[in-house]
PDB file of C-alpha atoms in Angstrom:
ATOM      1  CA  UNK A 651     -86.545   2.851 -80.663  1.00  0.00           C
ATOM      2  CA  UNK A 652     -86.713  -0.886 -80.525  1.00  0.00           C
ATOM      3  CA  UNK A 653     -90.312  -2.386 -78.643  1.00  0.00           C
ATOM      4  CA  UNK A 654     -89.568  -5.053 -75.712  1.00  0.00           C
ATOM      5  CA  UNK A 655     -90.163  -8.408 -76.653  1.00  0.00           C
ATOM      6  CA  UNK A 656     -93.330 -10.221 -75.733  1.00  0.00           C
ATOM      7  CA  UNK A 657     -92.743 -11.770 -72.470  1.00  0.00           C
ATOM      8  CA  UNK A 658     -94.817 -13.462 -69.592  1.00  0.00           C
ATOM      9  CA  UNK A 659     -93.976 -13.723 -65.585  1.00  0.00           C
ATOM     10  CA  UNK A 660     -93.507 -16.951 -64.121  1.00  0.00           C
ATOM     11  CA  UNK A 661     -94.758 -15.936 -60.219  1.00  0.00           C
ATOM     12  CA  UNK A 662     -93.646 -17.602 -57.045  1.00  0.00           C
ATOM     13  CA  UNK A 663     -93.431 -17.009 -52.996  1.00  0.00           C
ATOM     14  CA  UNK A 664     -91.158 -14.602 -51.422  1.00  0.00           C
ATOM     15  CA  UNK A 665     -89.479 -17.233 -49.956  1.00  0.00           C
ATOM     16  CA  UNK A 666     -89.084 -19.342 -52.629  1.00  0.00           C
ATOM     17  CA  UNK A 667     -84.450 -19.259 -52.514  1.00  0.00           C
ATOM     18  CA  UNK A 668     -84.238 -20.647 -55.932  1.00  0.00           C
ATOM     19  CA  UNK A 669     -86.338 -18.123 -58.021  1.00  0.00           C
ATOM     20  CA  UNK A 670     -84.537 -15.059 -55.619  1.00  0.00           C
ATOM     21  CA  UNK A 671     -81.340 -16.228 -57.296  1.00  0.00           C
ATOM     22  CA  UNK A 672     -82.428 -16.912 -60.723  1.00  0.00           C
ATOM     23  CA  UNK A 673     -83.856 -12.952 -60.522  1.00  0.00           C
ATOM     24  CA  UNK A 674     -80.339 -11.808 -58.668  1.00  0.00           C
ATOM     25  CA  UNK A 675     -78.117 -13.401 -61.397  1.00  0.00           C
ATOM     26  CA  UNK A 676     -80.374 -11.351 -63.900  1.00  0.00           C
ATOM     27  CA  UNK A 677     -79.785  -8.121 -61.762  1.00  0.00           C
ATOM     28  CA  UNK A 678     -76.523  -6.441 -63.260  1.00  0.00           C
ATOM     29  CA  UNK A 679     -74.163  -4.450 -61.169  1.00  0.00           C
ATOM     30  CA  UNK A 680     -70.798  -2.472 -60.828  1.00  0.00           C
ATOM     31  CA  UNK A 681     -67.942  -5.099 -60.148  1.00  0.00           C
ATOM     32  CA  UNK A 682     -65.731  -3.574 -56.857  1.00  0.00           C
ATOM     33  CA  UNK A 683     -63.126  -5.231 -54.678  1.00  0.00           C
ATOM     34  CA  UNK A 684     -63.293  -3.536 -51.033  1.00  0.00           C
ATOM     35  CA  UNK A 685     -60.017  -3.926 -49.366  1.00  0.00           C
ATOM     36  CA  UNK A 686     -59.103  -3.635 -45.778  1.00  0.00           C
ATOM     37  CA  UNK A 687     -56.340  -4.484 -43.934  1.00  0.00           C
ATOM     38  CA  UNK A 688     -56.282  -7.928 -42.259  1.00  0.00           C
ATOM     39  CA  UNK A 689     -53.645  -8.439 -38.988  1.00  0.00           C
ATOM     40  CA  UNK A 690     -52.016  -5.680 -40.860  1.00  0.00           C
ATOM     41  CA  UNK A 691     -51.574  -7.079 -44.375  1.00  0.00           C
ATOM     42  CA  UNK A 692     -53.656  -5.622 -47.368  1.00  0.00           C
ATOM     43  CA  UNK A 693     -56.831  -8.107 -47.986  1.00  0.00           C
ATOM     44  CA  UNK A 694     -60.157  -7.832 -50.363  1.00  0.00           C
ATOM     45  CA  UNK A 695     -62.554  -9.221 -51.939  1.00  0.00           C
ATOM     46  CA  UNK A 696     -64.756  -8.661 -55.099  1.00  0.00           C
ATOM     47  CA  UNK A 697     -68.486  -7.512 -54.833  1.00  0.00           C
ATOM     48  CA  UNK A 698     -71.614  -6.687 -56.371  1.00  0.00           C
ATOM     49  CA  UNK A 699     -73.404  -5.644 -53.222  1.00  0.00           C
ATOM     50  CA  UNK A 700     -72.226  -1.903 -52.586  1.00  0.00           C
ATOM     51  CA  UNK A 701     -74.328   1.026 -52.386  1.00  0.00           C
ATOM     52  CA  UNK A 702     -74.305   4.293 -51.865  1.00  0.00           C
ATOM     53  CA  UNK A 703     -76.651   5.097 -49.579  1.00  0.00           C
ATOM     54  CA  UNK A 704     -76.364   8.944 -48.666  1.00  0.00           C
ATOM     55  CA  UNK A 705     -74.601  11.825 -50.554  1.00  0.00           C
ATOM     56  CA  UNK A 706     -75.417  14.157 -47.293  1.00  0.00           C
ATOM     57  CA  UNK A 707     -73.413  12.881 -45.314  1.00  0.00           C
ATOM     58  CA  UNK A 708     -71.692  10.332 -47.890  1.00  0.00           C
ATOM     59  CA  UNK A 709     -72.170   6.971 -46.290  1.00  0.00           C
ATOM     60  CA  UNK A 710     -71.901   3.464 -48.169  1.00  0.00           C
ATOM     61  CA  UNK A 711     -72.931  -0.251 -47.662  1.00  0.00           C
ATOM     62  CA  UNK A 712     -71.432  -3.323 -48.410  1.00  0.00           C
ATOM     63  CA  UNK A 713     -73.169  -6.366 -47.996  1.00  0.00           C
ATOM     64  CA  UNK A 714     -71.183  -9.380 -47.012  1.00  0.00           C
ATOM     65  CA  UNK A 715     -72.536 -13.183 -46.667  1.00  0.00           C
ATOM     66  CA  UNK A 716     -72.118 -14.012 -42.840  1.00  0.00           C
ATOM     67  CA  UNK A 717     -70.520 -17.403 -44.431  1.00  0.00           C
ATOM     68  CA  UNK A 718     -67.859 -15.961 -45.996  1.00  0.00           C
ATOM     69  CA  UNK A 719     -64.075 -14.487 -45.896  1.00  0.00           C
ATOM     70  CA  UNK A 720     -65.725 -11.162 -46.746  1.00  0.00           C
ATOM     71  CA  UNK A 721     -67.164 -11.129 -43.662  1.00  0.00           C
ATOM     72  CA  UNK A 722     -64.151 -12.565 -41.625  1.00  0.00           C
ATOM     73  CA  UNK A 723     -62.841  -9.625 -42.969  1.00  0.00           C
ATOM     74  CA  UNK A 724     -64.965  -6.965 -42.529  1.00  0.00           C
ATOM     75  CA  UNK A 725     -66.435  -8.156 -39.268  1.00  0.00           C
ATOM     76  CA  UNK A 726     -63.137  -7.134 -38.024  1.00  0.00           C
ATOM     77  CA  UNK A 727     -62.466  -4.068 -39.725  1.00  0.00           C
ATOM     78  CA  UNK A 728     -62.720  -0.930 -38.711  1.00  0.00           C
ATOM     79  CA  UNK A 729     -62.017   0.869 -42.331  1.00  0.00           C
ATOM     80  CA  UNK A 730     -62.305  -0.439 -45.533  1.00  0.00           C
ATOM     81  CA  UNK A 731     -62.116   1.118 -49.353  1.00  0.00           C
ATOM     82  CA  UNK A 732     -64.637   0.423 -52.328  1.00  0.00           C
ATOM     83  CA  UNK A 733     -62.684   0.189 -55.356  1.00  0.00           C
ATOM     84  CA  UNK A 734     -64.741   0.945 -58.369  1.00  0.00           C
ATOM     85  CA  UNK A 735     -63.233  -1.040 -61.454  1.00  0.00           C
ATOM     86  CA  UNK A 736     -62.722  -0.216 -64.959  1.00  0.00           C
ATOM     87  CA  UNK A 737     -63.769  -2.862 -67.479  1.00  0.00           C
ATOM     88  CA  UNK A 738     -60.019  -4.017 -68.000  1.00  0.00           C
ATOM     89  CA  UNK A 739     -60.108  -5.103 -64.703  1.00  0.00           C
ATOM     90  CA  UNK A 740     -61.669  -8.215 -64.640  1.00  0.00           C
ATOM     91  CA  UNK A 741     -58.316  -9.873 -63.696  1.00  0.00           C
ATOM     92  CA  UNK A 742     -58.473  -8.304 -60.640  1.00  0.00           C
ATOM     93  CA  UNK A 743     -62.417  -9.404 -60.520  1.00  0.00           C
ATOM     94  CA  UNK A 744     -61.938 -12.932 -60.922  1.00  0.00           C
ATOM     95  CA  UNK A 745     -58.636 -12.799 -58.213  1.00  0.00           C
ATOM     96  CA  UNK A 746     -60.196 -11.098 -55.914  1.00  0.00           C
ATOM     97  CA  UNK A 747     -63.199 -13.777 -55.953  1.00  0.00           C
ATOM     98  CA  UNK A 748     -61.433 -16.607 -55.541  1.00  0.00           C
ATOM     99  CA  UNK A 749     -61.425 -18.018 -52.106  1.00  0.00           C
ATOM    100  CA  UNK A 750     -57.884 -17.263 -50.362  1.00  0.00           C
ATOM    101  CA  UNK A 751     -56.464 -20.487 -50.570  1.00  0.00           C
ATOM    102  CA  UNK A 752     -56.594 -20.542 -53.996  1.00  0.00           C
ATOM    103  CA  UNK A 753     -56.008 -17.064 -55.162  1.00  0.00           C
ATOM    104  CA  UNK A 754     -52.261 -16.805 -54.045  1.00  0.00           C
ATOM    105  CA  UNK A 755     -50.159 -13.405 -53.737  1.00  0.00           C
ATOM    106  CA  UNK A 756     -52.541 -10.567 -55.461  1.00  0.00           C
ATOM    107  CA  UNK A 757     -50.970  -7.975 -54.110  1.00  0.00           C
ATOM    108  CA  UNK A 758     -47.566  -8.677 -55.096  1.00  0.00           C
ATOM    109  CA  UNK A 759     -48.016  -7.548 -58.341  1.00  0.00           C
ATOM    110  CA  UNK A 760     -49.796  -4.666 -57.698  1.00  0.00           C
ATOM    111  CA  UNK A 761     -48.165  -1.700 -56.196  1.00  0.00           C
ATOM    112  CA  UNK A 762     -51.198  -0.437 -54.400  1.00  0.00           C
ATOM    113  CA  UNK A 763     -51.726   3.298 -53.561  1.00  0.00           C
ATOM    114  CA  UNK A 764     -52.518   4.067 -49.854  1.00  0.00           C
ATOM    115  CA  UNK A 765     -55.439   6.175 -47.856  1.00  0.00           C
ATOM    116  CA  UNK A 766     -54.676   8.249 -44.807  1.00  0.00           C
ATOM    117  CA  UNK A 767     -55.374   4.716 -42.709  1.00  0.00           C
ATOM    118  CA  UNK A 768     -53.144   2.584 -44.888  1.00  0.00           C
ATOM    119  CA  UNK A 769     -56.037   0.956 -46.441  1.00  0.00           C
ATOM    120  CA  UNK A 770     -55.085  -0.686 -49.902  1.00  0.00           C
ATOM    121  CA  UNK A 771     -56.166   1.178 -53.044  1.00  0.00           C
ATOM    122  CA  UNK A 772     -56.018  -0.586 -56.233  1.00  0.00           C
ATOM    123  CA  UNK A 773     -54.212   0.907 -58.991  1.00  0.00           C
ATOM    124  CA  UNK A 774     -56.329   1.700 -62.387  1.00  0.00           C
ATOM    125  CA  UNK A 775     -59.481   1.649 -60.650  1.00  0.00           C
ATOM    126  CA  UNK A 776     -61.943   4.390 -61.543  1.00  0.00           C
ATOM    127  CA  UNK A 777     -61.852   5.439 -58.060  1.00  0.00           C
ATOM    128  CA  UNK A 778     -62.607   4.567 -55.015  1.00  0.00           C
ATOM    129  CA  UNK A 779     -64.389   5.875 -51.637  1.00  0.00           C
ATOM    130  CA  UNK A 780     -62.307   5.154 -48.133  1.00  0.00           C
ATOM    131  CA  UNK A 781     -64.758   4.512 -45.155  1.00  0.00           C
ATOM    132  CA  UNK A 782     -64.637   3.996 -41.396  1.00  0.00           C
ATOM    133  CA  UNK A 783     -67.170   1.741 -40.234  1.00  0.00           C
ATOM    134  CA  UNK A 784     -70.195   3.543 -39.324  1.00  0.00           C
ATOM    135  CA  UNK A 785     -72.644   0.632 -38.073  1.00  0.00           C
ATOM    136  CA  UNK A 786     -73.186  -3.537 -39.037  1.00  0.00           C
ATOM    137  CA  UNK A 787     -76.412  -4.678 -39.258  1.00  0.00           C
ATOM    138  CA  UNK A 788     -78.046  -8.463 -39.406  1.00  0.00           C
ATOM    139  CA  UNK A 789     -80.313  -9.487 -42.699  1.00  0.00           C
ATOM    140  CA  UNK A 790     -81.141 -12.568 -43.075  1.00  0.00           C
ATOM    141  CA  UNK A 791     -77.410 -14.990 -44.033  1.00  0.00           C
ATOM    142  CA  UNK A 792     -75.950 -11.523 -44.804  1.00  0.00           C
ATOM    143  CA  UNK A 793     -74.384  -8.380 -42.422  1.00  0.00           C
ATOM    144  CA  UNK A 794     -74.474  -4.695 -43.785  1.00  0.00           C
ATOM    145  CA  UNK A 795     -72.064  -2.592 -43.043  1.00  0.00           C
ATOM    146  CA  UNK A 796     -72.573   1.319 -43.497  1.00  0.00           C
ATOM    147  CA  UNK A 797     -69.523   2.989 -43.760  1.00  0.00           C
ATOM    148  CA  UNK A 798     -68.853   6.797 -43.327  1.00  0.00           C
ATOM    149  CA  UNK A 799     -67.039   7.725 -46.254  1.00  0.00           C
ATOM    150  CA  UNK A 800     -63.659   9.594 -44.913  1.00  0.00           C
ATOM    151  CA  UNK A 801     -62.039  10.066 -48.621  1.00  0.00           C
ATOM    152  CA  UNK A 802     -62.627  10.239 -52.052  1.00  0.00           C
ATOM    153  CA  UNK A 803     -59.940   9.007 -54.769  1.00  0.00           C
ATOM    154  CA  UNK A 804     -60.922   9.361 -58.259  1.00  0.00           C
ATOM    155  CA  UNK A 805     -58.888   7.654 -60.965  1.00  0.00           C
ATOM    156  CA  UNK A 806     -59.496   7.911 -64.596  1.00  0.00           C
ATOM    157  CA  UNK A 807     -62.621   8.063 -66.473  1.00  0.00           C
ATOM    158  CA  UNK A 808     -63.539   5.353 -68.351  1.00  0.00           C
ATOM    159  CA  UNK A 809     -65.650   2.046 -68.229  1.00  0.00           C
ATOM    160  CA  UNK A 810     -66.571   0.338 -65.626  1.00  0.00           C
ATOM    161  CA  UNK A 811     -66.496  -3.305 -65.291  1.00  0.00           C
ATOM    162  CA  UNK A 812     -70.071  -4.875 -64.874  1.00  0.00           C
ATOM    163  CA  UNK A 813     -71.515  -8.437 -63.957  1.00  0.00           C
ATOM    164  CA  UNK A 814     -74.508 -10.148 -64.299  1.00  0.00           C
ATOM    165  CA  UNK A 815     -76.451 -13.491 -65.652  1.00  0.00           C
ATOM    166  CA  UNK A 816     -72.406 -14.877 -64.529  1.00  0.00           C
ATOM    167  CA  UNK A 817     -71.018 -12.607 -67.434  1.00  0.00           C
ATOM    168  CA  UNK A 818     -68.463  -9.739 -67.513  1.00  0.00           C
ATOM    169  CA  UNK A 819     -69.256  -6.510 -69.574  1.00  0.00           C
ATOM    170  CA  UNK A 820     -69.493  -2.804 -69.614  1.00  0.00           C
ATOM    171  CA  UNK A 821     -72.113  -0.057 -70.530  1.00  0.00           C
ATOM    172  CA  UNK A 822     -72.472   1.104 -73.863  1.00  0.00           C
ATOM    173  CA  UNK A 823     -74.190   4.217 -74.573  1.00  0.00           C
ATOM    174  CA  UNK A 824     -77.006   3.610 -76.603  1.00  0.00           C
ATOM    175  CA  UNK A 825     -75.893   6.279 -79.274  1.00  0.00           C
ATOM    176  CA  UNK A 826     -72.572   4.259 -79.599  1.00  0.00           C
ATOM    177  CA  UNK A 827     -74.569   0.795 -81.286  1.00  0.00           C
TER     178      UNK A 827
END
């Protein structure tokens, strides 16, 4: 087992915006798109902030800027899906990131499965949890919204597409280096 390197801890005020997002960027996390439908026409967009909040009853949380088309379009909704997505995936990352008048037609390509609500599900995800929107809460320039989770879809096993430090990757086991 390899020791940590020597390191030291530059310290600063809660408050202080710039050192919360140096630290964030650092923070690694499962890449998703949450889709919803928008005026009736599949929409998403990709995320970092998802969690899983309760297994009993299932319930997640997606956090949204208040600025953003994420929240135009979860403000609105009233069920969304969490697509998990497999490290081949960061295509549908980047697309699904970009802001809508510069991403084009994603969907038409894509073929997407359906939930019992019509919600989008994106094919060759490693699965995905369908939600109905339980509660939306203020923080700070952000909204949370819990979602009861009303469906489970898995997809196939595999990796699953990560991000952090503004870098793709995926796990590897640590017997597997």
């Amino acid at each position: 087992m390899r020791s940590p390197p020597p390191w030291s801890l530059r310290s600063s005020s809660g408050d202080d915006g710039e050192a919360y997002r140096q630290l964030a960027r650092r923070w690694p996390a499962s890449v998703t798109v949450v889709t919803t439908l928008r005026d009736g026409a599949p929409d998403g967009f990709t995320a970092t902030a998802v969690l899983m909040v309760s297994i009993a009853p299932p319930i997640v949380l997606v956090s949204a800027t208040r600025e953003s088309s994420a929240w135009e379009m979860l403000g609105a909704a009233e069920r969304f899906a969490v697509n998990l997505l497999h490290s081949t995936q960061r295509p549908l990352a980047e697309g699904f990131a970009t802001p809508h008048e510069r991403r084009g037609d994603l969907w038409r390509d894509l073929a997407p499965a359906r939930d019992a609500h019509g919600i989008p599900l994106l094919p060759g995800s490693l699965g995905a949890f369908s939600a109905r929107v339980r509660e939306r809460v203020d923080a700070g320039d952000h909204v949370l919204v819990l979602g009861d989770v009303t469906e489970i879809h898995l997809g196939d096993e595999g990796p699953a597409l990560l991000y952090g430090n503004r870098a793709y990757g995926t796990l590897r086991p640590e017997d597997e280096r």
